[in-house]
Amino acid sequence: MRVGFVGWRGMVGSVLLERMRAERDFDHLDPVFFSTSRAGGASPDVGKPAGPLRDANDPAAFAGLDAIVTCQGGDWTNAMHPKLRASGWRGHWIDAASALRMKDDAVIILDPVNRPVIDDAFARGTKDWIGGNCTVSLMMMGLAGLLERDLVEWMTCMTYQAASGAGAQNMRELLQQMGEAHLAAKPLLATPDSSILEIDREVAGILRDDRFPTEHFGVPLAGSLIPWIDKDLGGGMSREEWKGGAETNKILGRGNSVRQDAEAPGAGATHAPPPSRAGRGIHDGKPPIPVESICVRIGAMRCHSQAITMRLREDLPIAEIETLIAGAHEWVRLVPNTRDESIRHLTPAAVTGKLEIPVGRVRKLAMGGHYVGAFTVGDQLLWGAAEPLRRMLRILLAH
Ligand code: NAP
């Protein structure tokens, strides 16, 4: 299989290559690397010759490839995908960007959760395989055991999202902001009996200072948070919040009969994805699950966390709920709902760089036996971005 890689030197692309090298994926395919800015330069070292970098803006350079894996971004996808398809190129398109995600003939790939959908779509000739929104993928990886059994009647996901979701420059800016905040307080911190209120005044002062580095986030994140992620859709909903409902239901194949504008959902967007021509869903034909969120950026580096409230269709004992969550697939880890276990194992610091998806704080809520709370954490560059793409390549190789 001859596979073209675009966007491999970006943040998601770098994690993808790292994982592909670790899993020896390159042993099974012939890679060709592309760049929009460095055509003719050297390809990355993947243990076999790949030739010089090809021009990612030249449709002819993709001729003869069986698959393209792109982490280049939505603008490039929007520019090149229609051109290549119009030119008759019929290879598989595996994409980290959201541009094609809600298209009727594209499948959102998260194989530990929706492998039957992927296999069904493959059999029907689907060629566009798109990674899901990181927050949605991580939530579904954590709660797969409940979602697959159709136990969730509705849910809210209150998110605590890392800087990496906004891009590499934002991660750098978060650290610069942390440094500036520390610098402002440093002389006072060095004096053990300095007043904590004075320290706090210094930090608040620098956060509000015009010279505080906010070029990428627009506002301080260090020492603060940002309660809005992605575009404003009007009606009080952010695009990130809309994705929670739309993508969860598309991945499950729910609500197919309800149409909505997939490109630019407006105020009051429904929770239903557009009808799928790509393949049958796990819950085909069932009504969409309402998923509501308030998505918040916090000062973590690359792990997203989510506090979940759900109403289950059945009043199950907590032990059974835990067993279902823990048994869904090999990456989910149930963290016992105790203080020590939670603060040690259910944090971005503990999970960063790992494939495991811990789920903890599982307990019944005061509203009644059907109501359950949970908290989950995941590395948004692994299961939230790169891992579903490399696994899709493996699925194609196996077919
Ligand atoms: P990125 O880091 O900005 O990289 C994209 C491209 O920018 C690179 O492939 C490279 O292309 C170019 N580039 C220019 N200067 C660069 C530099 N100094 N270092 C590295 N690359 C440089 O983008 P990304 O955050 O990985 O996101 C890629 C896509 O994945 C987007 O569509 C995004 O929405 C999606 N996604 C992102 C995340 C996330 O957490 N960030 C999660 C899921 C999906 P050339 O080699 O062609 O110049």
PDB file of N, CA and C in Angstrom, residues 283-369:
ATOM      1  N   HIS A 283     -26.381   2.384  16.413  1.00  0.00           N
ATOM      2  CA  HIS A 283     -27.750   2.582  16.897  1.00  0.00           C
ATOM      3  C   HIS A 283     -28.625   3.143  15.797  1.00  0.00           C
ATOM      4  N   ASP A 284     -28.467   2.649  14.596  1.00  0.00           N
ATOM      5  CA  ASP A 284     -29.159   3.208  13.438  1.00  0.00           C
ATOM      6  C   ASP A 284     -30.642   3.410  13.686  1.00  0.00           C
ATOM      7  N   GLY A 285     -31.127   4.595  13.301  1.00  0.00           N
ATOM      8  CA  GLY A 285     -32.555   4.853  13.352  1.00  0.00           C
ATOM      9  C   GLY A 285     -33.062   5.317  14.703  1.00  0.00           C
ATOM     10  N   LYS A 286     -32.269   5.177  15.756  1.00  0.00           N
ATOM     11  CA  LYS A 286     -32.739   5.614  17.072  1.00  0.00           C
ATOM     12  C   LYS A 286     -32.623   7.132  17.169  1.00  0.00           C
ATOM     13  N   PRO A 287     -33.446   7.742  18.038  1.00  0.00           N
ATOM     14  CA  PRO A 287     -33.363   9.206  18.152  1.00  0.00           C
ATOM     15  C   PRO A 287     -32.016   9.629  18.746  1.00  0.00           C
ATOM     16  N   PRO A 288     -31.592  10.862  18.453  1.00  0.00           N
ATOM     17  CA  PRO A 288     -30.302  11.305  18.982  1.00  0.00           C
ATOM     18  C   PRO A 288     -30.302  11.385  20.504  1.00  0.00           C
ATOM     19  N   ILE A 289     -29.135  11.169  21.091  1.00  0.00           N
ATOM     20  CA  ILE A 289     -28.968  11.362  22.533  1.00  0.00           C
ATOM     21  C   ILE A 289     -28.645  12.837  22.751  1.00  0.00           C
ATOM     22  N   PRO A 290     -29.432  13.551  23.554  1.00  0.00           N
ATOM     23  CA  PRO A 290     -29.042  14.932  23.860  1.00  0.00           C
ATOM     24  C   PRO A 290     -27.718  14.950  24.639  1.00  0.00           C
ATOM     25  N   VAL A 291     -26.747  15.666  24.105  1.00  0.00           N
ATOM     26  CA  VAL A 291     -25.457  15.844  24.784  1.00  0.00           C
ATOM     27  C   VAL A 291     -25.232  17.347  24.904  1.00  0.00           C
ATOM     28  N   GLU A 292     -25.210  17.844  26.092  1.00  0.00           N
ATOM     29  CA  GLU A 292     -24.991  19.277  26.306  1.00  0.00           C
ATOM     30  C   GLU A 292     -23.645  19.481  26.987  1.00  0.00           C
ATOM     31  N   SER A 293     -22.981  20.587  26.656  1.00  0.00           N
ATOM     32  CA  SER A 293     -21.662  20.841  27.216  1.00  0.00           C
ATOM     33  C   SER A 293     -21.480  22.314  27.508  1.00  0.00           C
ATOM     34  N   ILE A 294     -20.595  22.604  28.428  1.00  0.00           N
ATOM     35  CA  ILE A 294     -19.954  23.922  28.459  1.00  0.00           C
ATOM     36  C   ILE A 294     -18.471  23.594  28.345  1.00  0.00           C
ATOM     37  N   CYS A 295     -17.860  24.046  27.254  1.00  0.00           N
ATOM     38  CA  CYS A 295     -16.477  23.673  26.976  1.00  0.00           C
ATOM     39  C   CYS A 295     -15.544  24.794  27.422  1.00  0.00           C
ATOM     40  N   VAL A 296     -14.585  24.428  28.253  1.00  0.00           N
ATOM     41  CA  VAL A 296     -13.736  25.416  28.929  1.00  0.00           C
ATOM     42  C   VAL A 296     -12.263  25.079  28.704  1.00  0.00           C
ATOM     43  N   ARG A 297     -11.494  26.086  28.326  1.00  0.00           N
ATOM     44  CA  ARG A 297     -10.038  25.906  28.201  1.00  0.00           C
ATOM     45  C   ARG A 297      -9.400  26.150  29.567  1.00  0.00           C
ATOM     46  N   ILE A 298      -8.542  25.231  29.975  1.00  0.00           N
ATOM     47  CA  ILE A 298      -7.811  25.409  31.241  1.00  0.00           C
ATOM     48  C   ILE A 298      -6.313  25.289  30.956  1.00  0.00           C
ATOM     49  N   GLY A 299      -5.494  25.498  31.974  1.00  0.00           N
ATOM     50  CA  GLY A 299      -4.046  25.545  31.770  1.00  0.00           C
ATOM     51  C   GLY A 299      -3.356  24.203  31.814  1.00  0.00           C
ATOM     52  N   ALA A 300      -3.975  23.152  31.259  1.00  0.00           N
ATOM     53  CA  ALA A 300      -3.286  21.859  31.109  1.00  0.00           C
ATOM     54  C   ALA A 300      -2.576  21.861  29.759  1.00  0.00           C
ATOM     55  N   MET A 301      -1.555  21.042  29.614  1.00  0.00           N
ATOM     56  CA  MET A 301      -0.792  21.048  28.368  1.00  0.00           C
ATOM     57  C   MET A 301      -1.484  20.265  27.245  1.00  0.00           C
ATOM     58  N   ARG A 302      -1.754  18.967  27.416  1.00  0.00           N
ATOM     59  CA  ARG A 302      -2.308  18.193  26.290  1.00  0.00           C
ATOM     60  C   ARG A 302      -3.342  17.130  26.685  1.00  0.00           C
ATOM     61  N   CYS A 303      -3.870  17.220  27.900  1.00  0.00           N
ATOM     62  CA  CYS A 303      -4.935  16.287  28.287  1.00  0.00           C
ATOM     63  C   CYS A 303      -6.232  17.035  28.523  1.00  0.00           C
ATOM     64  N   HIS A 304      -7.290  16.564  27.904  1.00  0.00           N
ATOM     65  CA  HIS A 304      -8.618  17.107  28.158  1.00  0.00           C
ATOM     66  C   HIS A 304      -9.281  16.275  29.268  1.00  0.00           C
ATOM     67  N   SER A 305     -10.007  16.947  30.135  1.00  0.00           N
ATOM     68  CA  SER A 305     -10.774  16.271  31.179  1.00  0.00           C
ATOM     69  C   SER A 305     -12.244  16.659  31.025  1.00  0.00           C
ATOM     70  N   GLN A 306     -13.125  15.824  31.536  1.00  0.00           N
ATOM     71  CA  GLN A 306     -14.555  16.133  31.431  1.00  0.00           C
ATOM     72  C   GLN A 306     -15.286  15.610  32.659  1.00  0.00           C
ATOM     73  N   ALA A 307     -16.156  16.451  33.208  1.00  0.00           N
ATOM     74  CA  ALA A 307     -17.045  16.017  34.290  1.00  0.00           C
ATOM     75  C   ALA A 307     -18.399  15.730  33.653  1.00  0.00           C
ATOM     76  N   ILE A 308     -18.862  14.512  33.843  1.00  0.00           N
ATOM     77  CA  ILE A 308     -20.057  14.073  33.118  1.00  0.00           C
ATOM     78  C   ILE A 308     -21.211  13.810  34.080  1.00  0.00           C
ATOM     79  N   THR A 309     -22.371  14.297  33.711  1.00  0.00           N
ATOM     80  CA  THR A 309     -23.612  13.942  34.411  1.00  0.00           C
ATOM     81  C   THR A 309     -24.483  13.237  33.385  1.00  0.00           C
ATOM     82  N   MET A 310     -24.988  12.068  33.736  1.00  0.00           N
ATOM     83  CA  MET A 310     -25.848  11.378  32.759  1.00  0.00           C
ATOM     84  C   MET A 310     -27.065  10.777  33.440  1.00  0.00           C
ATOM     85  N   ARG A 311     -28.113  10.716  32.645  1.00  0.00           N
ATOM     86  CA  ARG A 311     -29.274   9.956  33.091  1.00  0.00           C
ATOM     87  C   ARG A 311     -29.261   8.644  32.322  1.00  0.00           C
ATOM     88  N   LEU A 312     -29.233   7.553  33.070  1.00  0.00           N
ATOM     89  CA  LEU A 312     -29.264   6.238  32.422  1.00  0.00           C
ATOM     90  C   LEU A 312     -30.706   5.776  32.244  1.00  0.00           C
ATOM     91  N   ARG A 313     -30.898   4.920  31.246  1.00  0.00           N
ATOM     92  CA  ARG A 313     -32.252   4.420  30.998  1.00  0.00           C
ATOM     93  C   ARG A 313     -32.690   3.420  32.066  1.00  0.00           C
ATOM     94  N   GLU A 314     -31.688   2.854  32.792  1.00  0.00           N
ATOM     95  CA  GLU A 314     -32.008   1.877  33.838  1.00  0.00           C
ATOM     96  C   GLU A 314     -31.344   2.293  35.136  1.00  0.00           C
ATOM     97  N   ASP A 315     -31.960   1.919  36.231  1.00  0.00           N
ATOM     98  CA  ASP A 315     -31.408   2.201  37.562  1.00  0.00           C
ATOM     99  C   ASP A 315     -30.489   1.028  37.942  1.00  0.00           C
ATOM    100  N   LEU A 316     -29.286   1.035  37.387  1.00  0.00           N
ATOM    101  CA  LEU A 316     -28.361  -0.083  37.603  1.00  0.00           C
ATOM    102  C   LEU A 316     -27.550   0.131  38.868  1.00  0.00           C
ATOM    103  N   PRO A 317     -27.164  -0.963  39.552  1.00  0.00           N
ATOM    104  CA  PRO A 317     -26.260  -0.817  40.698  1.00  0.00           C
ATOM    105  C   PRO A 317     -24.925  -0.230  40.238  1.00  0.00           C
ATOM    106  N   ILE A 318     -24.278   0.527  41.101  1.00  0.00           N
ATOM    107  CA  ILE A 318     -23.044   1.210  40.716  1.00  0.00           C
ATOM    108  C   ILE A 318     -21.959   0.200  40.285  1.00  0.00           C
ATOM    109  N   ALA A 319     -21.942  -0.977  40.952  1.00  0.00           N
ATOM    110  CA  ALA A 319     -20.923  -1.982  40.601  1.00  0.00           C
ATOM    111  C   ALA A 319     -21.103  -2.441  39.153  1.00  0.00           C
ATOM    112  N   GLU A 320     -22.358  -2.551  38.716  1.00  0.00           N
ATOM    113  CA  GLU A 320     -22.609  -2.983  37.329  1.00  0.00           C
ATOM    114  C   GLU A 320     -22.207  -1.884  36.336  1.00  0.00           C
ATOM    115  N   ILE A 321     -22.471  -0.649  36.713  1.00  0.00           N
ATOM    116  CA  ILE A 321     -22.066   0.476  35.853  1.00  0.00           C
ATOM    117  C   ILE A 321     -20.542   0.485  35.706  1.00  0.00           C
ATOM    118  N   GLU A 322     -19.856   0.289  36.815  1.00  0.00           N
ATOM    119  CA  GLU A 322     -18.387   0.279  36.783  1.00  0.00           C
ATOM    120  C   GLU A 322     -17.872  -0.875  35.918  1.00  0.00           C
ATOM    121  N   THR A 323     -18.498  -2.031  36.041  1.00  0.00           N
ATOM    122  CA  THR A 323     -18.070  -3.201  35.256  1.00  0.00           C
ATOM    123  C   THR A 323     -18.257  -2.924  33.758  1.00  0.00           C
ATOM    124  N   LEU A 324     -19.376  -2.309  33.419  1.00  0.00           N
ATOM    125  CA  LEU A 324     -19.626  -1.999  31.996  1.00  0.00           C
ATOM    126  C   LEU A 324     -18.594  -1.007  31.472  1.00  0.00           C
ATOM    127  N   ILE A 325     -18.286   0.028  32.255  1.00  0.00           N
ATOM    128  CA  ILE A 325     -17.300   1.029  31.817  1.00  0.00           C
ATOM    129  C   ILE A 325     -15.936   0.359  31.647  1.00  0.00           C
ATOM    130  N   ALA A 326     -15.528  -0.408  32.659  1.00  0.00           N
ATOM    131  CA  ALA A 326     -14.182  -0.983  32.663  1.00  0.00           C
ATOM    132  C   ALA A 326     -13.996  -2.055  31.592  1.00  0.00           C
ATOM    133  N   GLY A 327     -15.094  -2.694  31.182  1.00  0.00           N
ATOM    134  CA  GLY A 327     -14.961  -3.828  30.264  1.00  0.00           C
ATOM    135  C   GLY A 327     -15.075  -3.463  28.793  1.00  0.00           C
ATOM    136  N   ALA A 328     -15.188  -2.183  28.483  1.00  0.00           N
ATOM    137  CA  ALA A 328     -15.504  -1.811  27.101  1.00  0.00           C
ATOM    138  C   ALA A 328     -14.364  -2.117  26.126  1.00  0.00           C
ATOM    139  N   HIS A 329     -13.138  -1.836  26.496  1.00  0.00           N
ATOM    140  CA  HIS A 329     -11.987  -2.074  25.617  1.00  0.00           C
ATOM    141  C   HIS A 329     -10.709  -1.995  26.444  1.00  0.00           C
ATOM    142  N   GLU A 330      -9.582  -2.288  25.822  1.00  0.00           N
ATOM    143  CA  GLU A 330      -8.363  -2.457  26.617  1.00  0.00           C
ATOM    144  C   GLU A 330      -7.735  -1.159  27.114  1.00  0.00           C
ATOM    145  N   TRP A 331      -8.205   0.003  26.661  1.00  0.00           N
ATOM    146  CA  TRP A 331      -7.554   1.258  27.063  1.00  0.00           C
ATOM    147  C   TRP A 331      -8.261   1.960  28.216  1.00  0.00           C
ATOM    148  N   VAL A 332      -9.497   1.578  28.495  1.00  0.00           N
ATOM    149  CA  VAL A 332     -10.232   2.260  29.554  1.00  0.00           C
ATOM    150  C   VAL A 332      -9.814   1.689  30.918  1.00  0.00           C
ATOM    151  N   ARG A 333      -9.633   2.586  31.911  1.00  0.00           N
ATOM    152  CA  ARG A 333      -9.239   2.165  33.274  1.00  0.00           C
ATOM    153  C   ARG A 333     -10.222   2.761  34.259  1.00  0.00           C
ATOM    154  N   LEU A 334     -10.828   1.926  35.049  1.00  0.00           N
ATOM    155  CA  LEU A 334     -11.725   2.453  36.063  1.00  0.00           C
ATOM    156  C   LEU A 334     -10.912   2.846  37.298  1.00  0.00           C
ATOM    157  N   VAL A 335     -11.036   4.086  37.718  1.00  0.00           N
ATOM    158  CA  VAL A 335     -10.321   4.568  38.900  1.00  0.00           C
ATOM    159  C   VAL A 335     -11.301   4.553  40.069  1.00  0.00           C
ATOM    160  N   PRO A 336     -10.964   3.809  41.132  1.00  0.00           N
ATOM    161  CA  PRO A 336     -11.878   3.761  42.285  1.00  0.00           C
ATOM    162  C   PRO A 336     -12.176   5.167  42.793  1.00  0.00           C
ATOM    163  N   ASN A 337     -13.422   5.373  43.190  1.00  0.00           N
ATOM    164  CA  ASN A 337     -13.863   6.718  43.559  1.00  0.00           C
ATOM    165  C   ASN A 337     -13.457   7.065  44.991  1.00  0.00           C
ATOM    166  N   THR A 338     -12.133   7.170  45.181  1.00  0.00           N
ATOM    167  CA  THR A 338     -11.613   7.625  46.480  1.00  0.00           C
ATOM    168  C   THR A 338     -10.722   8.831  46.222  1.00  0.00           C
ATOM    169  N   ARG A 339     -10.477   9.591  47.280  1.00  0.00           N
ATOM    170  CA  ARG A 339      -9.651  10.796  47.128  1.00  0.00           C
ATOM    171  C   ARG A 339      -8.259  10.437  46.592  1.00  0.00           C
ATOM    172  N   ASP A 340      -7.607   9.475  47.247  1.00  0.00           N
ATOM    173  CA  ASP A 340      -6.225   9.152  46.875  1.00  0.00           C
ATOM    174  C   ASP A 340      -6.103   8.673  45.429  1.00  0.00           C
ATOM    175  N   GLU A 341      -6.973   7.742  45.055  1.00  0.00           N
ATOM    176  CA  GLU A 341      -6.906   7.205  43.681  1.00  0.00           C
ATOM    177  C   GLU A 341      -7.197   8.308  42.671  1.00  0.00           C
ATOM    178  N   SER A 342      -8.172   9.164  42.992  1.00  0.00           N
ATOM    179  CA  SER A 342      -8.577  10.204  42.031  1.00  0.00           C
ATOM    180  C   SER A 342      -7.451  11.211  41.812  1.00  0.00           C
ATOM    181  N   ILE A 343      -6.841  11.690  42.900  1.00  0.00           N
ATOM    182  CA  ILE A 343      -5.827  12.737  42.700  1.00  0.00           C
ATOM    183  C   ILE A 343      -4.523  12.162  42.133  1.00  0.00           C
ATOM    184  N   ARG A 344      -4.329  10.864  42.253  1.00  0.00           N
ATOM    185  CA  ARG A 344      -3.123  10.267  41.678  1.00  0.00           C
ATOM    186  C   ARG A 344      -3.294   9.836  40.223  1.00  0.00           C
ATOM    187  N   HIS A 345      -4.468   9.310  39.899  1.00  0.00           N
ATOM    188  CA  HIS A 345      -4.606   8.642  38.597  1.00  0.00           C
ATOM    189  C   HIS A 345      -5.585   9.300  37.631  1.00  0.00           C
ATOM    190  N   LEU A 346      -6.266  10.336  38.072  1.00  0.00           N
ATOM    191  CA  LEU A 346      -7.338  10.905  37.238  1.00  0.00           C
ATOM    192  C   LEU A 346      -7.024  12.362  36.907  1.00  0.00           C
ATOM    193  N   THR A 347      -5.792  12.602  36.491  1.00  0.00           N
ATOM    194  CA  THR A 347      -5.370  13.992  36.239  1.00  0.00           C
ATOM    195  C   THR A 347      -4.590  14.079  34.927  1.00  0.00           C
ATOM    196  N   PRO A 348      -4.565  15.255  34.321  1.00  0.00           N
ATOM    197  CA  PRO A 348      -3.723  15.449  33.135  1.00  0.00           C
ATOM    198  C   PRO A 348      -2.262  15.100  33.406  1.00  0.00           C
ATOM    199  N   ALA A 349      -1.746  15.448  34.578  1.00  0.00           N
ATOM    200  CA  ALA A 349      -0.329  15.158  34.866  1.00  0.00           C
ATOM    201  C   ALA A 349      -0.070  13.649  34.828  1.00  0.00           C
ATOM    202  N   ALA A 350      -1.018  12.839  35.309  1.00  0.00           N
ATOM    203  CA  ALA A 350      -0.832  11.389  35.345  1.00  0.00           C
ATOM    204  C   ALA A 350      -1.025  10.756  33.966  1.00  0.00           C
ATOM    205  N   VAL A 351      -1.847  11.349  33.136  1.00  0.00           N
ATOM    206  CA  VAL A 351      -2.279  10.678  31.900  1.00  0.00           C
ATOM    207  C   VAL A 351      -1.487  11.141  30.671  1.00  0.00           C
ATOM    208  N   THR A 352      -0.858  12.291  30.731  1.00  0.00           N
ATOM    209  CA  THR A 352      -0.235  12.852  29.539  1.00  0.00           C
ATOM    210  C   THR A 352       0.773  11.893  28.891  1.00  0.00           C
ATOM    211  N   GLY A 353       0.677  11.758  27.592  1.00  0.00           N
ATOM    212  CA  GLY A 353       1.575  10.870  26.852  1.00  0.00           C
ATOM    213  C   GLY A 353       1.170   9.405  26.885  1.00  0.00           C
ATOM    214  N   LYS A 354       0.049   9.087  27.539  1.00  0.00           N
ATOM    215  CA  LYS A 354      -0.371   7.676  27.655  1.00  0.00           C
ATOM    216  C   LYS A 354      -1.652   7.428  26.871  1.00  0.00           C
ATOM    217  N   LEU A 355      -1.807   6.194  26.439  1.00  0.00           N
ATOM    218  CA  LEU A 355      -3.007   5.830  25.680  1.00  0.00           C
ATOM    219  C   LEU A 355      -4.192   5.490  26.582  1.00  0.00           C
ATOM    220  N   GLU A 356      -3.918   5.288  27.862  1.00  0.00           N
ATOM    221  CA  GLU A 356      -5.026   4.849  28.714  1.00  0.00           C
ATOM    222  C   GLU A 356      -6.018   5.991  28.951  1.00  0.00           C
ATOM    223  N   ILE A 357      -7.291   5.592  29.110  1.00  0.00           N
ATOM    224  CA  ILE A 357      -8.367   6.560  29.356  1.00  0.00           C
ATOM    225  C   ILE A 357      -8.957   6.234  30.723  1.00  0.00           C
ATOM    226  N   PRO A 358      -8.508   6.906  31.779  1.00  0.00           N
ATOM    227  CA  PRO A 358      -9.097   6.632  33.084  1.00  0.00           C
ATOM    228  C   PRO A 358     -10.482   7.262  33.234  1.00  0.00           C
ATOM    229  N   VAL A 359     -11.365   6.538  33.893  1.00  0.00           N
ATOM    230  CA  VAL A 359     -12.696   7.056  34.222  1.00  0.00           C
ATOM    231  C   VAL A 359     -12.885   6.844  35.718  1.00  0.00           C
ATOM    232  N   GLY A 360     -13.233   7.903  36.429  1.00  0.00           N
ATOM    233  CA  GLY A 360     -13.409   7.773  37.871  1.00  0.00           C
ATOM    234  C   GLY A 360     -14.530   8.652  38.367  1.00  0.00           C
ATOM    235  N   ARG A 361     -14.552   8.881  39.673  1.00  0.00           N
ATOM    236  CA  ARG A 361     -15.607   9.674  40.335  1.00  0.00           C
ATOM    237  C   ARG A 361     -16.999   9.149  39.983  1.00  0.00           C
ATOM    238  N   VAL A 362     -17.091   7.838  39.724  1.00  0.00           N
ATOM    239  CA  VAL A 362     -18.380   7.270  39.315  1.00  0.00           C
ATOM    240  C   VAL A 362     -19.247   7.086  40.550  1.00  0.00           C
ATOM    241  N   ARG A 363     -20.377   7.764  40.577  1.00  0.00           N
ATOM    242  CA  ARG A 363     -21.285   7.593  41.709  1.00  0.00           C
ATOM    243  C   ARG A 363     -22.701   8.002  41.319  1.00  0.00           C
ATOM    244  N   LYS A 364     -23.664   7.496  42.091  1.00  0.00           N
ATOM    245  CA  LYS A 364     -25.059   7.889  41.886  1.00  0.00           C
ATOM    246  C   LYS A 364     -25.246   9.301  42.428  1.00  0.00           C
ATOM    247  N   LEU A 365     -26.107  10.081  41.775  1.00  0.00           N
ATOM    248  CA  LEU A 365     -26.315  11.468  42.155  1.00  0.00           C
ATOM    249  C   LEU A 365     -27.625  11.625  42.929  1.00  0.00           C
ATOM    250  N   ALA A 366     -27.743  12.765  43.623  1.00  0.00           N
ATOM    251  CA  ALA A 366     -28.884  12.989  44.523  1.00  0.00           C
ATOM    252  C   ALA A 366     -30.223  13.027  43.784  1.00  0.00           C
ATOM    253  N   MET A 367     -30.182  13.248  42.456  1.00  0.00           N
ATOM    254  CA  MET A 367     -31.450  13.390  41.707  1.00  0.00           C
ATOM    255  C   MET A 367     -32.212  12.063  41.588  1.00  0.00           C
ATOM    256  N   GLY A 368     -31.565  10.938  41.830  1.00  0.00           N
ATOM    257  CA  GLY A 368     -32.268   9.653  41.746  1.00  0.00           C
ATOM    258  C   GLY A 368     -31.380   8.552  41.191  1.00  0.00           C
ATOM    259  N   GLY A 369     -31.896   7.332  41.223  1.00  0.00           N
ATOM    260  CA  GLY A 369     -31.102   6.160  40.872  1.00  0.00           C
ATOM    261  C   GLY A 369     -30.645   6.095  39.422  1.00  0.00           C
TER     262      GLY A 369
END
